[in-house]
PDB file of C-alpha atoms in Angstrom:
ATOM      1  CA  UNK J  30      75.823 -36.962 -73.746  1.00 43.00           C
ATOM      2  CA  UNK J  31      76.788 -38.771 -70.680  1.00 62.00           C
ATOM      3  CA  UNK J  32      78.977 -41.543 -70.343  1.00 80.00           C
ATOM      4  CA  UNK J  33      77.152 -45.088 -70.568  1.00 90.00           C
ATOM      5  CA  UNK J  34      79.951 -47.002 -68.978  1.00 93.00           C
ATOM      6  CA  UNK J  35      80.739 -46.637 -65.044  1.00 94.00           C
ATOM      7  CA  UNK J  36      83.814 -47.704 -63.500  1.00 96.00           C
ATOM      8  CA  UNK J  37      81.944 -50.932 -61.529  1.00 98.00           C
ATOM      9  CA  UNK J  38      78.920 -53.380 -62.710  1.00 98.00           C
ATOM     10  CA  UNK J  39      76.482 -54.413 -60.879  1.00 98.00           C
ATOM     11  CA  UNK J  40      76.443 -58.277 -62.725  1.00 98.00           C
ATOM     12  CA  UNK J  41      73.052 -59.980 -61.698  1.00 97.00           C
ATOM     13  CA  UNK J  42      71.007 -62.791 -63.770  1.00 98.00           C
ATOM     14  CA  UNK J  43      67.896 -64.533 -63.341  1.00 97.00           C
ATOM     15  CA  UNK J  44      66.301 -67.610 -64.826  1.00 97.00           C
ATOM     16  CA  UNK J  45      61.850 -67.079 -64.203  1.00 97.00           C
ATOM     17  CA  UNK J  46      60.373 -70.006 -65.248  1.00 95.00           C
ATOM     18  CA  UNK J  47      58.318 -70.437 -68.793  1.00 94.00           C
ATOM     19  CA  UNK J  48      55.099 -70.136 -67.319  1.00 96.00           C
ATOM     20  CA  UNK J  49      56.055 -66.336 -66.171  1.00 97.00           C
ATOM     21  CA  UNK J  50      58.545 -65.295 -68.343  1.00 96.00           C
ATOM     22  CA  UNK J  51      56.818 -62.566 -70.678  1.00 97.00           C
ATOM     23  CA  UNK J  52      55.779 -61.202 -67.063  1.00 98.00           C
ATOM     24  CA  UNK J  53      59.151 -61.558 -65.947  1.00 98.00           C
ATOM     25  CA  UNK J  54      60.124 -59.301 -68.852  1.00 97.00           C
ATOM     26  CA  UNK J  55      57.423 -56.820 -68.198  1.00 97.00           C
ATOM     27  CA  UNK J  56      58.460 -56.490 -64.772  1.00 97.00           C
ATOM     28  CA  UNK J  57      62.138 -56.203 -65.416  1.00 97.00           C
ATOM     29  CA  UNK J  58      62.369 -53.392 -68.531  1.00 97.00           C
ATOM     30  CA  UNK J  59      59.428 -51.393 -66.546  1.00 96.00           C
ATOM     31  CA  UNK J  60      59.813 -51.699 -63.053  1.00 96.00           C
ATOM     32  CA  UNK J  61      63.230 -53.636 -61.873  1.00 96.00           C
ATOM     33  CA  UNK J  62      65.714 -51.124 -64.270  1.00 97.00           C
ATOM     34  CA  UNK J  63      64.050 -48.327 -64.368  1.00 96.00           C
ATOM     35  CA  UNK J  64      63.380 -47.932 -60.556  1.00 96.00           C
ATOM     36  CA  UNK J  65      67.245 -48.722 -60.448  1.00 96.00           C
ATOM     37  CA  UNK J  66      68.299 -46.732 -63.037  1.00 95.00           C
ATOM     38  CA  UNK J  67      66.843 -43.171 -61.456  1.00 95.00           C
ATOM     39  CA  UNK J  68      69.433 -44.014 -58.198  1.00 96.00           C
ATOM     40  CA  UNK J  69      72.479 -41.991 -57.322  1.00 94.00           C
ATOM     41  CA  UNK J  70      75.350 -43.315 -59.581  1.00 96.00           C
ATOM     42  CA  UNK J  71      73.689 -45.793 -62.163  1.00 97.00           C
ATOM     43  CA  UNK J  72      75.317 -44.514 -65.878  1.00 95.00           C
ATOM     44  CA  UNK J  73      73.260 -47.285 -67.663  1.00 96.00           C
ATOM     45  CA  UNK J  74      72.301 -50.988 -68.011  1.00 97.00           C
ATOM     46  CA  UNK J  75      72.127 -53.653 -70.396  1.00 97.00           C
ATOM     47  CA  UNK J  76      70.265 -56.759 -70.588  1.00 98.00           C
ATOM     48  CA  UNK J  77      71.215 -60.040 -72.184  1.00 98.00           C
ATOM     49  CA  UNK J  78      70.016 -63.582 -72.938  1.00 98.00           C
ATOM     50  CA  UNK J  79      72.433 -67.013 -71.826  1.00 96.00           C
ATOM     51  CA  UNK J  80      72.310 -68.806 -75.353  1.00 95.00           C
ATOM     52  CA  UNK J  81      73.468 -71.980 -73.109  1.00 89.00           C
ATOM     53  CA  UNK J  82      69.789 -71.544 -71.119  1.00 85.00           C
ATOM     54  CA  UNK J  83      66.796 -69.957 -70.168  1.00 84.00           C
ATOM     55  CA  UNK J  84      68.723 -67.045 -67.993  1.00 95.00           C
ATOM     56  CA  UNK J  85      68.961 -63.402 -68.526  1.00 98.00           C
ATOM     57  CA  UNK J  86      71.465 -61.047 -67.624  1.00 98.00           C
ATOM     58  CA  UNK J  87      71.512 -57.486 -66.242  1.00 98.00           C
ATOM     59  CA  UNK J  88      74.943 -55.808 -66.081  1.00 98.00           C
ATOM     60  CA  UNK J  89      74.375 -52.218 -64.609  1.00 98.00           C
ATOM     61  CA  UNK J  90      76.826 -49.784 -64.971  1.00 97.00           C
ATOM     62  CA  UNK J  91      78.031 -48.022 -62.029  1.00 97.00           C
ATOM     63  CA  UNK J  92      80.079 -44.605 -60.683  1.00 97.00           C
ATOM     64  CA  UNK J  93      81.906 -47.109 -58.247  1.00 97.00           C
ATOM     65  CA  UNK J  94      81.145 -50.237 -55.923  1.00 96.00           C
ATOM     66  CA  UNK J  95      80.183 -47.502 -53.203  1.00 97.00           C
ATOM     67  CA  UNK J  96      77.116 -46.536 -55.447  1.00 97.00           C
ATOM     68  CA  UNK J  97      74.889 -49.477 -53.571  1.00 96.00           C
ATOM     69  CA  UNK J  98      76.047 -48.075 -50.474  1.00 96.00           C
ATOM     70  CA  UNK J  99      74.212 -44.998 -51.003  1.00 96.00           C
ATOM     71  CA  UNK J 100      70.731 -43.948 -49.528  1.00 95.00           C
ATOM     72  CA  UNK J 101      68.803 -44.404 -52.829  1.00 95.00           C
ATOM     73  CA  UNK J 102      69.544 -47.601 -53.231  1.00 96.00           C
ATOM     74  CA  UNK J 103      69.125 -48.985 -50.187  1.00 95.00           C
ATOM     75  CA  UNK J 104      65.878 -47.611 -50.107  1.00 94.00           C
ATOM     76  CA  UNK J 105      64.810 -49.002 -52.795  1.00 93.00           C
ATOM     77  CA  UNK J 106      66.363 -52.474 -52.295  1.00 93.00           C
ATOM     78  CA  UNK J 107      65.067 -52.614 -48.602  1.00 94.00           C
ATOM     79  CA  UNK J 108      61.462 -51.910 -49.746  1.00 94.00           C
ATOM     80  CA  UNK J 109      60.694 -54.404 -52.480  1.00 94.00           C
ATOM     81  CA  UNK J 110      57.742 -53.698 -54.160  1.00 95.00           C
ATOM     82  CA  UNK J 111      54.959 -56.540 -54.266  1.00 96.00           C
ATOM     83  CA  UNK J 112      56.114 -57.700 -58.037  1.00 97.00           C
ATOM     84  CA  UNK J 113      59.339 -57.991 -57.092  1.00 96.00           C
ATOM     85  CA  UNK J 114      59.175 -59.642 -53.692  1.00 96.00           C
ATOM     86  CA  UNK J 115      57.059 -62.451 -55.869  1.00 97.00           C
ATOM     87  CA  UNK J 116      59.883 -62.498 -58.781  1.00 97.00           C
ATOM     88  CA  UNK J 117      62.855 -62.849 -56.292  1.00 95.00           C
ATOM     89  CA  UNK J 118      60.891 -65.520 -54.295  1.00 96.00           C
ATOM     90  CA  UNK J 119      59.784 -67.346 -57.667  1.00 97.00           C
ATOM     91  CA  UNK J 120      62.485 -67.131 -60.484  1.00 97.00           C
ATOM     92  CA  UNK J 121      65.840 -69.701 -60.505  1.00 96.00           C
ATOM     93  CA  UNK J 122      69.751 -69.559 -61.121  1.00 94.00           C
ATOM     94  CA  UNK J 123      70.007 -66.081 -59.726  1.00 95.00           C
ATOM     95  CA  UNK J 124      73.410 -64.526 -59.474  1.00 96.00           C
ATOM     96  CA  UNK J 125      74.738 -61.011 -58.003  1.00 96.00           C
ATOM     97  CA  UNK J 126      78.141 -60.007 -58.540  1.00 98.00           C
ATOM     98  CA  UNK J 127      79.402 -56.385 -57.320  1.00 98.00           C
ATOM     99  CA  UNK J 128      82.761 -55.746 -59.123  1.00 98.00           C
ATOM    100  CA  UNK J 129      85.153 -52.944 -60.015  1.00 98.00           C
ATOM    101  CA  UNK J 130      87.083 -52.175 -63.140  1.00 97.00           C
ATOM    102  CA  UNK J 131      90.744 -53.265 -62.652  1.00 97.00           C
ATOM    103  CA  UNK J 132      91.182 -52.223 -66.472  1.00 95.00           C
ATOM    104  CA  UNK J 133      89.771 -51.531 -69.299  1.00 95.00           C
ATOM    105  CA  UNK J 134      90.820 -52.052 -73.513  1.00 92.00           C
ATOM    106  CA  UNK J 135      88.475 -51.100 -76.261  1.00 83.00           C
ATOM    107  CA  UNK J 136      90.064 -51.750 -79.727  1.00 72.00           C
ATOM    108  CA  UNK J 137      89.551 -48.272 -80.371  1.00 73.00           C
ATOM    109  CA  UNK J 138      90.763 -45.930 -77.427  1.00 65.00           C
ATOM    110  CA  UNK J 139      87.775 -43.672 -76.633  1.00 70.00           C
ATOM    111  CA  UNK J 140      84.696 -45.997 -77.882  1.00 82.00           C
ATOM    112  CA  UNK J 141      83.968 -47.947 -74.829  1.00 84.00           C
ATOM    113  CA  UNK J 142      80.800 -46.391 -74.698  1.00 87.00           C
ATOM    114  CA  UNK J 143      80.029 -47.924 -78.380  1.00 88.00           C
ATOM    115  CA  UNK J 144      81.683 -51.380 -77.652  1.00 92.00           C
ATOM    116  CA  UNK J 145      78.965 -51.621 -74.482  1.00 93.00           C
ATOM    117  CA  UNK J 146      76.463 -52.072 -77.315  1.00 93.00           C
ATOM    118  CA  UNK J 147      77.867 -55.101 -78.552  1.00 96.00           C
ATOM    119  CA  UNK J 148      75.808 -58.111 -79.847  1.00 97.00           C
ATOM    120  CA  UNK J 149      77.907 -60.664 -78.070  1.00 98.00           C
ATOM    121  CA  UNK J 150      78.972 -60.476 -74.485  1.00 98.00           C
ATOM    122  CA  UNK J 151      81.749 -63.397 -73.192  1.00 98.00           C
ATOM    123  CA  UNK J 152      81.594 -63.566 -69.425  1.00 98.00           C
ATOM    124  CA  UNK J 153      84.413 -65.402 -67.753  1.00 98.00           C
ATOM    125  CA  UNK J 154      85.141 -65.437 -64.135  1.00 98.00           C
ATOM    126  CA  UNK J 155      87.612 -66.798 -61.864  1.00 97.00           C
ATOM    127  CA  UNK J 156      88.397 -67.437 -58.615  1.00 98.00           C
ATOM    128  CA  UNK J 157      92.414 -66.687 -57.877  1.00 98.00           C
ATOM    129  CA  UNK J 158      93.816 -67.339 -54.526  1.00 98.00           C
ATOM    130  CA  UNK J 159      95.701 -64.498 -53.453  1.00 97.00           C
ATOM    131  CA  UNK J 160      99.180 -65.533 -53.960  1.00 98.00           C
ATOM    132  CA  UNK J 161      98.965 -66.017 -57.521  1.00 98.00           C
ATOM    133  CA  UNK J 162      96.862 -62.695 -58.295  1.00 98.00           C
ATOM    134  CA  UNK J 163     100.022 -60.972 -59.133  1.00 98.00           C
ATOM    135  CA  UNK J 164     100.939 -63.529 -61.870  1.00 98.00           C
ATOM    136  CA  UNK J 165      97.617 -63.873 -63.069  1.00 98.00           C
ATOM    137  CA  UNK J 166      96.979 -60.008 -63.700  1.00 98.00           C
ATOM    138  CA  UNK J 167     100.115 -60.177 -65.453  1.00 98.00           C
ATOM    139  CA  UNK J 168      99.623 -62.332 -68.048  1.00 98.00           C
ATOM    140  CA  UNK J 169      95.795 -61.399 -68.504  1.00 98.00           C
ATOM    141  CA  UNK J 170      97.053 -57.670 -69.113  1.00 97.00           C
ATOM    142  CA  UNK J 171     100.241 -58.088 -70.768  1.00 97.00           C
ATOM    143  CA  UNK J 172      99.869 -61.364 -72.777  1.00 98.00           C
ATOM    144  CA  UNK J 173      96.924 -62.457 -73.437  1.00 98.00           C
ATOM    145  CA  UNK J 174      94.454 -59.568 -73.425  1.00 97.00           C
ATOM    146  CA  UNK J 175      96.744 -57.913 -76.044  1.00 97.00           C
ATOM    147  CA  UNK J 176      96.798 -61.176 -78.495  1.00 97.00           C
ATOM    148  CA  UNK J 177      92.424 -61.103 -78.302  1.00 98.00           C
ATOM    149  CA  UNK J 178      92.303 -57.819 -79.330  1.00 96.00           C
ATOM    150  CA  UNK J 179      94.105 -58.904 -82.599  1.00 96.00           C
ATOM    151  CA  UNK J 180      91.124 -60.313 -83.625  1.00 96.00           C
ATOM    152  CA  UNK J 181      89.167 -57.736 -85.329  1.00 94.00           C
ATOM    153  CA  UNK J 182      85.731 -59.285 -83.461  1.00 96.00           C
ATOM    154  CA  UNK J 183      86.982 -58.393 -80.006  1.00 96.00           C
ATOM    155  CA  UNK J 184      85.932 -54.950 -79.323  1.00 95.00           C
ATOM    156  CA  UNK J 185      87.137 -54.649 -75.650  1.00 96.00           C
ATOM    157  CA  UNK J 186      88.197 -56.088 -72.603  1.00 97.00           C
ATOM    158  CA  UNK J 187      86.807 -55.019 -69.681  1.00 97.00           C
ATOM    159  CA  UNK J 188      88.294 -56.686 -66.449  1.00 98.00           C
ATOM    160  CA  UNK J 189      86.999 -56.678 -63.210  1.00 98.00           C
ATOM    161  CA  UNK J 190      87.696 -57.176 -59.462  1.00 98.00           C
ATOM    162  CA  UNK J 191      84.855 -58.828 -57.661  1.00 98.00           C
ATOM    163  CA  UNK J 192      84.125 -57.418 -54.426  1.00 97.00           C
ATOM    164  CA  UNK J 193      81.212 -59.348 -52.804  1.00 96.00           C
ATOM    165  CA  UNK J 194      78.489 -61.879 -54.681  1.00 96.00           C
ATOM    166  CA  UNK J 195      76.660 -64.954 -54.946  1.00 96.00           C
ATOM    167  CA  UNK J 196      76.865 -68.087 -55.404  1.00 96.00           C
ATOM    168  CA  UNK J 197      80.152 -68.702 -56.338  1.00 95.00           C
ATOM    169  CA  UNK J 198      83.175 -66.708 -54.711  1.00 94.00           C
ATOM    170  CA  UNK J 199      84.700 -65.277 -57.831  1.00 97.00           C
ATOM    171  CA  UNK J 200      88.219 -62.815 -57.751  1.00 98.00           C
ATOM    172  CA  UNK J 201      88.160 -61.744 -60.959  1.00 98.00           C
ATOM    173  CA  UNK J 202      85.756 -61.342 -64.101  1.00 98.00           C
ATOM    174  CA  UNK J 203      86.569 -60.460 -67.543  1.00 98.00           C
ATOM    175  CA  UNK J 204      83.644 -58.863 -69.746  1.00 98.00           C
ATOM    176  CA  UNK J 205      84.604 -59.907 -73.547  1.00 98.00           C
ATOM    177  CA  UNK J 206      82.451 -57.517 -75.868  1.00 97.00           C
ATOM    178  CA  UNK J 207      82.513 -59.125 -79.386  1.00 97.00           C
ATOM    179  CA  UNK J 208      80.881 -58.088 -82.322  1.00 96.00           C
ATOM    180  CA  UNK J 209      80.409 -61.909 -84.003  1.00 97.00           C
ATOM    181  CA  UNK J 210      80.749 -65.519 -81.894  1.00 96.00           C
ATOM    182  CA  UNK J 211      83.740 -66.835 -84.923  1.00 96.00           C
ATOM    183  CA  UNK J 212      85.981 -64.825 -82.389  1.00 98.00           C
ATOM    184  CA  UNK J 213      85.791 -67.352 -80.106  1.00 98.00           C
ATOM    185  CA  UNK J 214      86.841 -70.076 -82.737  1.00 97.00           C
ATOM    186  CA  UNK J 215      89.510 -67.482 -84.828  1.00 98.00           C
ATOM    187  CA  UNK J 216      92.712 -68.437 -85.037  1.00 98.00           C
ATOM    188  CA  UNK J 217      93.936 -64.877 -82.717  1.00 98.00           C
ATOM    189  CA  UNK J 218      92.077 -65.949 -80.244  1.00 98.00           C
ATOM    190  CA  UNK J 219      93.626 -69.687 -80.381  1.00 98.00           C
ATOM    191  CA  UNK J 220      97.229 -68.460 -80.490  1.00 98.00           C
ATOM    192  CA  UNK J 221      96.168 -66.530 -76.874  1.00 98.00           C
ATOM    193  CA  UNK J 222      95.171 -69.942 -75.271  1.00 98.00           C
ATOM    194  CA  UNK J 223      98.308 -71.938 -76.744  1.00 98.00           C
ATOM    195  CA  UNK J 224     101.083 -69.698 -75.081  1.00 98.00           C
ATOM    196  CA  UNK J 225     103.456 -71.016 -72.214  1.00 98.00           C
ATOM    197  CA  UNK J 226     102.739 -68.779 -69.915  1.00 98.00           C
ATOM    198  CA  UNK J 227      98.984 -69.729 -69.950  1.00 98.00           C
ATOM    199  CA  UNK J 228      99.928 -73.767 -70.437  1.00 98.00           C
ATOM    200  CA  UNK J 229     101.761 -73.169 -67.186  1.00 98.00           C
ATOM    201  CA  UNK J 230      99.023 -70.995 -65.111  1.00 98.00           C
ATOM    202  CA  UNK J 231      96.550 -73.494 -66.717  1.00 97.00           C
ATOM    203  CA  UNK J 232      98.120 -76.629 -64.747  1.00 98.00           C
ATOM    204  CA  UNK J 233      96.421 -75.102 -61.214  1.00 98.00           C
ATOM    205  CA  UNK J 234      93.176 -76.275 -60.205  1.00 95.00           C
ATOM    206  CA  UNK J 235      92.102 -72.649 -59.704  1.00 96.00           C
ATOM    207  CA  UNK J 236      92.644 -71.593 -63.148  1.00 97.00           C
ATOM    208  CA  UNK J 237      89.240 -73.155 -63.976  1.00 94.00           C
ATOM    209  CA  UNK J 238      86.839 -70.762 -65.158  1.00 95.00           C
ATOM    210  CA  UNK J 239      83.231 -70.385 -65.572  1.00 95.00           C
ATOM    211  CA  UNK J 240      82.608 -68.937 -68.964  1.00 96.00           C
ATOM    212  CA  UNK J 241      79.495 -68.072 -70.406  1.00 97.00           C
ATOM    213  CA  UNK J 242      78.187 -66.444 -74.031  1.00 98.00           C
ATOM    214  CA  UNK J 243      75.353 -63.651 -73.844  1.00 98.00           C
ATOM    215  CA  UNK J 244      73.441 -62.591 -77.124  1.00 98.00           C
ATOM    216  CA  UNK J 245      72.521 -58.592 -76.027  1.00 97.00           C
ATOM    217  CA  UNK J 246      68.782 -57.958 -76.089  1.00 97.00           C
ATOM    218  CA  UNK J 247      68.766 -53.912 -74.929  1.00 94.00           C
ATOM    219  CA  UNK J 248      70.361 -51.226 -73.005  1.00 94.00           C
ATOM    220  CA  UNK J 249      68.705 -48.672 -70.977  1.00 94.00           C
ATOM    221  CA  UNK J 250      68.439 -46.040 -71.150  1.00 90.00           C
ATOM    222  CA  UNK J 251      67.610 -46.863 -75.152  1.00 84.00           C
ATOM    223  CA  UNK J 252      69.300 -45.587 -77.892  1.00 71.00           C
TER     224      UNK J 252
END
């Protein structure tokens, strides 16, 4: 079997309105993925609902950034078909992130294909000005990544360098894959916010994050 998880994502979410949203699915799980999925260098993609809103989530996984670079894609992003020209022009809150994996930390080396099936994924993004990327890669890989992963909920740790996307202009992205939401309230996962070394990054005005919780609705291809 191939591997499900690429080495870049393709993070892009929508928000259609109520009065179109079962066509909105339709559209998306028939047309949107699939179309996308048959493209040079797309390993697989899963789809997820904001349980903070009326958005959904597609995360595409990806050979590399370079993959939307490639003939296949572009020719079927520069020829929209009529659904989708409508969709774009018509739904609300859309987001497109293109970003590489910087690292990644399953709980169990050699299931990161499994942990991409969690129930829960944790989305948190930053935007790091360049002098302080050293620091901040630092402590997110050597502190507190490994004090998460003590919590038997976090399945892996995916982080990611954004290289071009909308509307915000996000470094870095972390995709938390977590098998219940009580990791975000366990007490691991309070010891890895109450450290010094995050007190101290945490008194910058750039260490504001956006983060956002994702209930998993389906992957494609489907199990």
């Amino acid at each position: 079997m191939s591997t499900l998880k690429g080495e870049a994502v393709l993070f892009s979410e929508m928000a259609p309105d109520e009065t179109f949203t079962e066509r909105f699915h339709e559209w998306y799980n028939k047309h949107h993925i699939p179309i996308r999925m048959a493209c040079d260098g797309f390993a697989s993609a899963q789809r997820y609902g904001r349980q903070d809103g009326k958005g959904f989530l597609a995360v595409y996984e990806m050979d590399d950034i370079n993959v939307l670079s490639r003939e296949t894609y572009k020719a079927v992003k520069n020829k929209p078909s009529d659904e989708t020209a409508w969709m774009l022009a018509n739904v609300k809150g859309f987001t497109r992130y293109l970003a590489a994996e910087s690292s990644v930390k399953p709980v169990d080396r050699g299931e990161a294909d499994r942990a991409l099936d969690a129930p829960l994924l944790y989305a948190v993004a930053f935007n790091i000005p360049a002098e302080a990327h050293a620091e901040f890669d630092a402590w997110y890989e050597t502190e507190h990544v490994p004090m998460l992963l003590e919590c038997k909920e976090w399945l892996m740790v995916r982080r990611m360098r954004v290289a071009d996307g909308i509307p915000e202009q996000y470094t870095h992205m972390a995709l938390h894959y977590l098998a219940d939401a009580r990791a975000l309230q366990s007490p691991k996962r309070d010891a890895a916010r109450n450290t010094d070394w995050r007190h101290r990054l945490a008194k910058n005005d750039w260490f504001k994050a956006s983060y956002t919780l994702f209930d998993r609705l389906e992957r494609f291809p489907p199990d």
